[in-house]
């Protein structure tokens, strides 16, 4: 389209949208930073630089380090949930594919970032209550999506715990991928447990 | 017994035994320190003080921070394996009891300490290769014990992966216990999955 009324496109973006775009850039940079450098190496300044945003603008959006990083993990988690639902628009098609997609939630940079945040929260009083709240919201939401996509009938006794245990396993598989590439072993485990889970869910 | 030949008992302990006892005190203090304060709060000095050992003596046993903490997680892990085997001297008695005991390995201070070490290792080049080696040894040993106690026949296809997935779940359950007391939920999950595992193992 080029230029309308002599105003270049970038300047025509409304202020509100530019602010939203800046916020988003900061959140994505924060998750990448946390995944790569851990809590100790993650500050508002480092993230602002990574996002190409001034430190002042970053602090306008997120006054504290805790604000920035909990918001980041929350935002990216929500994005992931949206992507996951979009993968299976008709609900559970093939349970094995759903199991694989759910496990994948825990093996990428988001889980890595969340793990750093959780572990830091266990020693940082300022961070702990926020991360507990975030983890519980995250956990409930992931459980809801898993039940739906796995076509699990929670009115049957034991089904709720079956899905919970499977999500615990996914978290464990994420942990096993932290220091080394565990892909080959994980694929074998997931293949076997997708079958067991399918049988257990009926 | 009291005193023999006028030498008080403490002084009769051979030097080698005293050195071993000091080492052990340091290792136990290191795990407790790591579980309570994380990697950032864990130094040789802090551990020496906690163990009631001089900093010089601590450094005689463990020249670097990496030496001390990897040795600590290794030592306590070995102790745990010994205790676990001793719980079921006849091998698998009741699979549900074995499942509970195995999950318990991942919900106490040792797992907490190991988790801090793993997460720190993901950002510390000096620590990473040692922790990878330790984790792989640990993983193999726990798998061996689990197979034995669960009376699992690994010659049957899928059994190896079934046991691995169960241990991944245990690790995930340990993670879920990091920030809040997850005991009640965990008991329900373990009850359900002990049954599923029992069926899957035949």
GROMACS .gro file of C-alpha atoms in nm:
model
  404
    1UNK     CA    1   0.000   0.000   0.000
    2UNK     CA    2   0.286   0.241   0.070
    3UNK     CA    3   0.207   0.589   0.195
    4UNK     CA    4  -0.146   0.731   0.251
    5UNK     CA    5  -0.186   1.108   0.272
    6UNK     CA    6   0.190   1.139   0.295
    7UNK     CA    7   0.212   0.955   0.630
    8UNK     CA    8   0.442   0.648   0.629
    9UNK     CA    9   0.268   0.326   0.748
   10UNK     CA   10   0.464   0.287   1.073
   11UNK     CA   11   0.345   0.624   1.197
   12UNK     CA   12  -0.016   0.551   1.111
   13UNK     CA   13  -0.030   0.264   1.363
   14UNK     CA   14  -0.248   0.394   1.650
   15UNK     CA   15  -0.062   0.461   1.974
   16UNK     CA   16  -0.258   0.191   2.159
   17UNK     CA   17  -0.156  -0.073   1.904
   18UNK     CA   18   0.207   0.031   1.920
   19UNK     CA   19   0.196   0.002   2.298
   20UNK     CA   20   0.044  -0.346   2.270
   21UNK     CA   21   0.311  -0.449   2.019
   22UNK     CA   22   0.587  -0.324   2.253
   23UNK     CA   23   0.436  -0.514   2.544
   24UNK     CA   24   0.421  -0.831   2.335
   25UNK     CA   25   0.783  -0.793   2.222
   26UNK     CA   26   0.889  -0.754   2.585
   27UNK     CA   27   0.695  -1.062   2.697
   28UNK     CA   28   0.840  -1.280   2.423
   29UNK     CA   29   1.193  -1.155   2.492
   30UNK     CA   30   1.142  -1.221   2.864
   31UNK     CA   31   1.051  -1.586   2.808
   32UNK     CA   32   1.345  -1.634   2.571
   33UNK     CA   33   1.577  -1.471   2.823
   34UNK     CA   34   1.452  -1.681   3.115
   35UNK     CA   35   1.485  -2.002   2.911
   36UNK     CA   36   1.838  -1.914   2.801
   37UNK     CA   37   1.988  -1.753   3.113
   38UNK     CA   38   1.771  -1.855   3.408
   39UNK     CA   39   1.634  -1.621   3.675
   40UNK     CA   40   1.975  -1.496   3.790
   41UNK     CA   41   2.059  -1.377   3.438
   42UNK     CA   42   1.718  -1.223   3.367
   43UNK     CA   43   1.659  -0.856   3.446
   44UNK     CA   44   1.429  -0.591   3.300
   45UNK     CA   45   1.731  -0.420   3.136
   46UNK     CA   46   1.852  -0.737   2.966
   47UNK     CA   47   1.503  -0.807   2.832
   48UNK     CA   48   1.450  -0.447   2.715
   49UNK     CA   49   1.774  -0.464   2.518
   50UNK     CA   50   1.682  -0.800   2.368
   51UNK     CA   51   1.341  -0.662   2.266
   52UNK     CA   52   1.489  -0.339   2.125
   53UNK     CA   53   1.285  -0.131   2.369
   54UNK     CA   54   1.417   0.146   2.596
   55UNK     CA   55   1.454   0.061   2.964
   56UNK     CA   56   1.209   0.341   3.048
   57UNK     CA   57   0.943   0.203   2.814
   58UNK     CA   58   0.995  -0.146   2.958
   59UNK     CA   59   0.948  -0.013   3.310
   60UNK     CA   60   0.639   0.178   3.204
   61UNK     CA   61   0.482  -0.157   3.108
   62UNK     CA   62   0.635  -0.362   3.391
   63UNK     CA   63   0.744  -0.170   3.700
   64UNK     CA   64   0.922  -0.470   3.859
   65UNK     CA   65   1.117  -0.775   3.748
   66UNK     CA   66   0.851  -0.998   3.906
   67UNK     CA   67   0.577  -0.820   3.704
   68UNK     CA   68   0.762  -0.874   3.379
   69UNK     CA   69   0.850  -1.241   3.418
   70UNK     CA   70   0.524  -1.370   3.564
   71UNK     CA   71   0.333  -1.178   3.293
   72UNK     CA   72   0.564  -1.328   3.031
   73UNK     CA   73   0.514  -1.689   3.135
   74UNK     CA   74   0.138  -1.625   3.162
   75UNK     CA   75   0.114  -1.463   2.819
   76UNK     CA   76   0.315  -1.726   2.636
   77UNK     CA   77   0.124  -2.000   2.817
   78UNK     CA   78  -0.204  -1.855   2.695
   79UNK     CA   79  -0.070  -1.831   2.340
   80UNK     CA   80   0.028  -2.196   2.358
   81UNK     CA   81  -0.317  -2.300   2.477
   82UNK     CA   82  -0.472  -2.115   2.184
   83UNK     CA   83  -0.235  -2.283   1.938
   84UNK     CA   84  -0.306  -2.623   2.094
   85UNK     CA   85  -0.683  -2.584   2.065
   86UNK     CA   86  -0.645  -2.467   1.706
   87UNK     CA   87  -0.451  -2.785   1.620
   88UNK     CA   88  -0.758  -2.995   1.695
   89UNK     CA   89  -1.056  -2.780   1.595
   90UNK     CA   90  -1.291  -3.081   1.601
   91UNK     CA   91  -1.176  -3.197   1.946
   92UNK     CA   92  -1.010  -3.537   1.986
   93UNK     CA   93  -0.936  -3.683   1.644
   94UNK     CA   94  -0.654  -3.923   1.720
   95UNK     CA   95  -0.563  -3.967   2.085
   96UNK     CA   96  -0.202  -4.049   2.004
   97UNK     CA   97  -0.164  -3.717   1.820
   98UNK     CA   98  -0.323  -3.534   2.113
   99UNK     CA   99  -0.090  -3.704   2.363
  100UNK     CA  100   0.212  -3.604   2.154
  101UNK     CA  101   0.093  -3.242   2.123
  102UNK     CA  102   0.030  -3.220   2.498
  103UNK     CA  103   0.375  -3.360   2.584
  104UNK     CA  104   0.528  -3.110   2.338
  105UNK     CA  105   0.390  -2.828   2.556
  106UNK     CA  106   0.648  -2.929   2.817
  107UNK     CA  107   0.959  -2.973   2.612
  108UNK     CA  108   1.008  -2.631   2.454
  109UNK     CA  109   1.140  -2.294   2.573
  110UNK     CA  110   0.815  -2.205   2.755
  111UNK     CA  111   0.847  -2.498   2.994
  112UNK     CA  112   1.216  -2.418   3.038
  113UNK     CA  113   1.130  -2.059   3.125
  114UNK     CA  114   0.851  -2.166   3.360
  115UNK     CA  115   1.085  -2.414   3.530
  116UNK     CA  116   1.341  -2.141   3.598
  117UNK     CA  117   1.064  -1.922   3.737
  118UNK     CA  118   0.928  -2.200   3.964
  119UNK     CA  119   1.269  -2.292   4.100
  120UNK     CA  120   1.356  -1.924   4.161
  121UNK     CA  121   1.017  -1.879   4.333
  122UNK     CA  122   1.102  -2.154   4.581
  123UNK     CA  123   1.374  -1.926   4.722
  124UNK     CA  124   1.234  -1.579   4.650
  125UNK     CA  125   0.957  -1.457   4.877
  126UNK     CA  126   0.851  -1.180   4.639
  127UNK     CA  127   0.806  -1.420   4.352
  128UNK     CA  128   0.652  -1.720   4.528
  129UNK     CA  129   0.285  -1.614   4.575
  130UNK     CA  130   0.259  -1.492   4.215
  131UNK     CA  131   0.410  -1.808   4.072
  132UNK     CA  132   0.187  -2.028   4.289
  133UNK     CA  133  -0.117  -1.842   4.159
  134UNK     CA  134   0.009  -1.862   3.801
  135UNK     CA  135   0.093  -2.233   3.828
  136UNK     CA  136  -0.249  -2.316   3.965
  137UNK     CA  137  -0.428  -2.119   3.688
  138UNK     CA  138  -0.200  -2.278   3.426
  139UNK     CA  139  -0.254  -2.625   3.570
  140UNK     CA  140  -0.634  -2.593   3.570
  141UNK     CA  141  -0.640  -2.458   3.214
  142UNK     CA  142  -0.408  -2.730   3.079
  143UNK     CA  143  -0.616  -2.995   3.256
  144UNK     CA  144  -0.935  -2.855   3.099
  145UNK     CA  145  -0.782  -2.861   2.749
  146UNK     CA  146  -0.640  -3.212   2.800
  147UNK     CA  147  -0.977  -3.352   2.915
  148UNK     CA  148  -1.148  -3.197   2.616
  149UNK     CA  149  -0.893  -3.303   2.352
  150UNK     CA  150  -0.853  -3.653   2.495
  151UNK     CA  151  -1.231  -3.687   2.497
  152UNK     CA  152  -1.207  -3.804   2.859
  153UNK     CA  153  -1.527  -3.860   3.057
  154UNK     CA  154  -1.451  -3.716   3.400
  155UNK     CA  155  -1.780  -3.840   3.542
  156UNK     CA  156  -1.624  -4.188   3.546
  157UNK     CA  157  -1.426  -4.260   3.866
  158UNK     CA  158  -1.050  -4.238   3.824
  159UNK     CA  159  -1.056  -4.051   3.490
  160UNK     CA  160  -0.968  -3.716   3.649
  161UNK     CA  161  -0.663  -3.870   3.820
  162UNK     CA  162  -0.567  -4.055   3.502
  163UNK     CA  163  -0.546  -3.726   3.311
  164UNK     CA  164  -0.366  -3.554   3.601
  165UNK     CA  165  -0.106  -3.830   3.619
  166UNK     CA  166  -0.048  -3.808   3.246
  167UNK     CA  167   0.014  -3.432   3.276
  168UNK     CA  168   0.255  -3.500   3.564
  169UNK     CA  169   0.436  -3.743   3.334
  170UNK     CA  170   0.456  -3.472   3.067
  171UNK     CA  171   0.613  -3.235   3.318
  172UNK     CA  172   0.864  -3.507   3.412
  173UNK     CA  173   0.945  -3.559   3.045
  174UNK     CA  174   1.006  -3.185   3.016
  175UNK     CA  175   1.248  -3.201   3.307
  176UNK     CA  176   1.434  -3.493   3.148
  177UNK     CA  177   1.490  -3.272   2.842
  178UNK     CA  178   1.650  -2.986   3.037
  179UNK     CA  179   2.020  -3.076   3.012
  180UNK     CA  180   2.032  -3.317   2.722
  181UNK     CA  181   1.825  -3.383   2.411
  182UNK     CA  182   1.591  -3.658   2.529
  183UNK     CA  183   1.384  -3.673   2.207
  184UNK     CA  184   1.455  -4.034   2.106
  185UNK     CA  185   1.384  -4.185   2.447
  186UNK     CA  186   1.079  -3.959   2.493
  187UNK     CA  187   0.924  -4.073   2.164
  188UNK     CA  188   0.944  -4.435   2.274
  189UNK     CA  189   0.794  -4.356   2.616
  190UNK     CA  190   0.515  -4.147   2.464
  191UNK     CA  191   0.428  -4.417   2.209
  192UNK     CA  192   0.393  -4.674   2.487
  193UNK     CA  193   0.201  -4.450   2.727
  194UNK     CA  194  -0.035  -4.318   2.459
  195UNK     CA  195  -0.152  -4.678   2.425
  196UNK     CA  196  -0.182  -4.731   2.801
  197UNK     CA  197  -0.366  -4.399   2.840
  198UNK     CA  198  -0.601  -4.481   2.552
  199UNK     CA  199  -0.693  -4.808   2.720
  200UNK     CA  200  -0.730  -4.648   3.065
  201UNK     CA  201  -0.962  -4.377   2.928
  202UNK     CA  202  -1.179  -4.634   2.749
  203UNK     CA  203   3.239  -4.891   7.796
  204UNK     CA  204   3.366  -4.541   7.881
  205UNK     CA  205   3.736  -4.487   7.869
  206UNK     CA  206   3.993  -4.749   7.770
  207UNK     CA  207   4.356  -4.697   7.870
  208UNK     CA  208   4.270  -4.340   7.974
  209UNK     CA  209   4.183  -4.227   7.620
  210UNK     CA  210   3.833  -4.074   7.584
  211UNK     CA  211   3.621  -4.241   7.309
  212UNK     CA  212   3.619  -3.946   7.070
  213UNK     CA  213   3.995  -3.945   7.049
  214UNK     CA  214   4.016  -4.316   6.992
  215UNK     CA  215   3.828  -4.286   6.662
  216UNK     CA  216   4.093  -4.351   6.393
  217UNK     CA  217   4.184  -4.048   6.184
  218UNK     CA  218   4.045  -4.209   5.869
  219UNK     CA  219   3.705  -4.262   6.031
  220UNK     CA  220   3.695  -3.907   6.157
  221UNK     CA  221   3.774  -3.783   5.809
  222UNK     CA  222   3.495  -3.999   5.667
  223UNK     CA  223   3.250  -3.867   5.927
  224UNK     CA  224   3.345  -3.506   5.842
  225UNK     CA  225   3.295  -3.575   5.472
  226UNK     CA  226   2.954  -3.725   5.541
  227UNK     CA  227   2.847  -3.428   5.756
  228UNK     CA  228   2.950  -3.193   5.475
  229UNK     CA  229   2.758  -3.390   5.213
  230UNK     CA  230   2.440  -3.399   5.420
  231UNK     CA  231   2.467  -3.029   5.502
  232UNK     CA  232   2.522  -2.953   5.130
  233UNK     CA  233   2.201  -3.128   5.026
  234UNK     CA  234   2.002  -2.955   5.301
  235UNK     CA  235   2.152  -2.620   5.198
  236UNK     CA  236   2.076  -2.671   4.829
  237UNK     CA  237   1.717  -2.776   4.904
  238UNK     CA  238   1.661  -2.476   5.131
  239UNK     CA  239   1.847  -2.196   4.952
  240UNK     CA  240   1.901  -2.308   4.592
  241UNK     CA  241   2.227  -2.291   4.400
  242UNK     CA  242   2.270  -1.914   4.435
  243UNK     CA  243   2.259  -1.940   4.815
  244UNK     CA  244   2.483  -2.247   4.840
  245UNK     CA  245   2.857  -2.200   4.882
  246UNK     CA  246   3.129  -2.412   5.045
  247UNK     CA  247   3.149  -2.161   5.336
  248UNK     CA  248   2.777  -2.174   5.409
  249UNK     CA  249   2.782  -2.554   5.406
  250UNK     CA  250   3.096  -2.574   5.625
  251UNK     CA  251   2.929  -2.353   5.884
  252UNK     CA  252   2.609  -2.557   5.873
  253UNK     CA  253   2.810  -2.878   5.918
  254UNK     CA  254   3.021  -2.732   6.201
  255UNK     CA  255   3.341  -2.788   6.001
  256UNK     CA  256   3.615  -2.531   5.934
  257UNK     CA  257   3.625  -2.381   5.586
  258UNK     CA  258   3.977  -2.519   5.543
  259UNK     CA  259   3.870  -2.873   5.628
  260UNK     CA  260   3.575  -2.843   5.391
  261UNK     CA  261   3.806  -2.732   5.110
  262UNK     CA  262   4.045  -3.016   5.187
  263UNK     CA  263   3.761  -3.258   5.111
  264UNK     CA  264   3.605  -3.058   4.828
  265UNK     CA  265   3.831  -2.809   4.650
  266UNK     CA  266   3.546  -2.649   4.451
  267UNK     CA  267   3.178  -2.570   4.495
  268UNK     CA  268   3.099  -2.800   4.200
  269UNK     CA  269   3.289  -3.088   4.368
  270UNK     CA  270   3.095  -3.047   4.691
  271UNK     CA  271   2.744  -3.024   4.549
  272UNK     CA  272   2.765  -3.293   4.283
  273UNK     CA  273   2.925  -3.529   4.541
  274UNK     CA  274   2.646  -3.441   4.785
  275UNK     CA  275   2.361  -3.521   4.549
  276UNK     CA  276   2.539  -3.841   4.446
  277UNK     CA  277   2.601  -3.954   4.804
  278UNK     CA  278   2.250  -3.887   4.929
  279UNK     CA  279   2.106  -4.050   4.616
  280UNK     CA  280   2.306  -4.365   4.687
  281UNK     CA  281   2.192  -4.366   5.049
  282UNK     CA  282   1.833  -4.343   4.929
  283UNK     CA  283   1.874  -4.634   4.691
  284UNK     CA  284   2.011  -4.844   4.977
  285UNK     CA  285   1.718  -4.750   5.201
  286UNK     CA  286   1.471  -4.826   4.921
  287UNK     CA  287   1.614  -5.172   4.857
  288UNK     CA  288   1.612  -5.244   5.231
  289UNK     CA  289   1.239  -5.159   5.246
  290UNK     CA  290   1.159  -5.454   5.020
  291UNK     CA  291   1.420  -5.718   5.105
  292UNK     CA  292   1.220  -5.990   4.927
  293UNK     CA  293   1.171  -5.786   4.609
  294UNK     CA  294   0.821  -5.688   4.497
  295UNK     CA  295   0.572  -5.771   4.769
  296UNK     CA  296   0.288  -5.532   4.695
  297UNK     CA  297   0.320  -5.326   4.378
  298UNK     CA  298   0.113  -5.042   4.518
  299UNK     CA  299   0.354  -5.008   4.811
  300UNK     CA  300   0.650  -5.013   4.573
  301UNK     CA  301   0.492  -4.743   4.353
  302UNK     CA  302   0.434  -4.522   4.658
  303UNK     CA  303   0.791  -4.571   4.783
  304UNK     CA  304   0.934  -4.490   4.439
  305UNK     CA  305   0.725  -4.172   4.407
  306UNK     CA  306   0.837  -4.072   4.758
  307UNK     CA  307   1.197  -4.064   4.626
  308UNK     CA  308   1.100  -3.755   4.428
  309UNK     CA  309   0.907  -3.553   4.682
  310UNK     CA  310   1.163  -3.498   4.957
  311UNK     CA  311   1.463  -3.271   5.009
  312UNK     CA  312   1.692  -3.483   4.789
  313UNK     CA  313   1.481  -3.425   4.480
  314UNK     CA  314   1.452  -3.057   4.570
  315UNK     CA  315   1.831  -3.035   4.598
  316UNK     CA  316   1.882  -3.227   4.273
  317UNK     CA  317   1.632  -3.001   4.097
  318UNK     CA  318   1.823  -2.689   4.203
  319UNK     CA  319   2.144  -2.848   4.081
  320UNK     CA  320   1.992  -2.947   3.743
  321UNK     CA  321   1.844  -2.604   3.681
  322UNK     CA  322   2.169  -2.431   3.781
  323UNK     CA  323   2.359  -2.670   3.552
  324UNK     CA  324   2.151  -2.557   3.256
  325UNK     CA  325   2.315  -2.213   3.287
  326UNK     CA  326   2.655  -2.298   3.437
  327UNK     CA  327   2.911  -2.445   3.201
  328UNK     CA  328   3.133  -2.574   3.483
  329UNK     CA  329   2.848  -2.765   3.641
  330UNK     CA  330   2.670  -2.902   3.334
  331UNK     CA  331   2.891  -3.198   3.229
  332UNK     CA  332   2.910  -3.328   3.587
  333UNK     CA  333   2.539  -3.303   3.643
  334UNK     CA  334   2.464  -3.472   3.310
  335UNK     CA  335   2.692  -3.759   3.409
  336UNK     CA  336   2.536  -3.776   3.756
  337UNK     CA  337   2.180  -3.763   3.624
  338UNK     CA  338   2.247  -4.042   3.377
  339UNK     CA  339   2.402  -4.266   3.645
  340UNK     CA  340   2.117  -4.183   3.885
  341UNK     CA  341   1.857  -4.249   3.617
  342UNK     CA  342   2.001  -4.589   3.526
  343UNK     CA  343   2.029  -4.696   3.890
  344UNK     CA  344   1.673  -4.587   3.976
  345UNK     CA  345   1.542  -4.763   3.667
  346UNK     CA  346   1.724  -5.084   3.768
  347UNK     CA  347   1.577  -5.071   4.121
  348UNK     CA  348   1.228  -4.992   3.988
  349UNK     CA  349   1.234  -5.286   3.743
  350UNK     CA  350   1.345  -5.520   4.019
  351UNK     CA  351   1.099  -5.403   4.286
  352UNK     CA  352   0.806  -5.383   4.043
  353UNK     CA  353   0.891  -5.734   3.927
  354UNK     CA  354   0.875  -5.605   3.567
  355UNK     CA  355   0.975  -5.836   3.283
  356UNK     CA  356   1.179  -5.615   3.049
  357UNK     CA  357   1.205  -5.889   2.788
  358UNK     CA  358   0.840  -5.815   2.702
  359UNK     CA  359   0.801  -5.534   2.445
  360UNK     CA  360   0.696  -5.200   2.594
  361UNK     CA  361   0.776  -5.289   2.956
  362UNK     CA  362   1.097  -5.086   2.960
  363UNK     CA  363   0.912  -4.776   2.837
  364UNK     CA  364   0.626  -4.839   3.080
  365UNK     CA  365   0.868  -4.824   3.374
  366UNK     CA  366   1.050  -4.522   3.227
  367UNK     CA  367   0.722  -4.331   3.183
  368UNK     CA  368   0.625  -4.410   3.540
  369UNK     CA  369   0.957  -4.267   3.665
  370UNK     CA  370   0.902  -3.957   3.448
  371UNK     CA  371   0.563  -3.921   3.616
  372UNK     CA  372   0.730  -3.948   3.957
  373UNK     CA  373   0.967  -3.667   3.860
  374UNK     CA  374   0.669  -3.457   3.748
  375UNK     CA  375   0.495  -3.525   4.079
  376UNK     CA  376   0.809  -3.408   4.257
  377UNK     CA  377   0.802  -3.085   4.057
  378UNK     CA  378   0.436  -3.030   4.145
  379UNK     CA  379   0.537  -3.045   4.512
  380UNK     CA  380   0.802  -2.774   4.485
  381UNK     CA  381   0.602  -2.462   4.576
  382UNK     CA  382   0.297  -2.602   4.753
  383UNK     CA  383   0.215  -2.917   4.949
  384UNK     CA  384   0.067  -3.141   4.681
  385UNK     CA  385   0.028  -3.449   4.907
  386UNK     CA  386  -0.351  -3.491   4.886
  387UNK     CA  387  -0.373  -3.464   4.508
  388UNK     CA  388  -0.062  -3.679   4.466
  389UNK     CA  389  -0.206  -3.962   4.675
  390UNK     CA  390  -0.515  -3.976   4.453
  391UNK     CA  391  -0.304  -3.974   4.135
  392UNK     CA  392  -0.069  -4.243   4.270
  393UNK     CA  393  -0.360  -4.467   4.375
  394UNK     CA  394  -0.507  -4.449   4.026
  395UNK     CA  395  -0.177  -4.492   3.841
  396UNK     CA  396  -0.060  -4.779   4.062
  397UNK     CA  397  -0.361  -4.969   3.929
  398UNK     CA  398  -0.297  -4.870   3.566
  399UNK     CA  399   0.072  -4.960   3.601
  400UNK     CA  400  -0.011  -5.294   3.764
  401UNK     CA  401  -0.234  -5.382   3.471
  402UNK     CA  402   0.017  -5.262   3.211
  403UNK     CA  403   0.297  -5.468   3.369
  404UNK     CA  404   0.077  -5.780   3.377
   0.00000   0.00000   0.00000
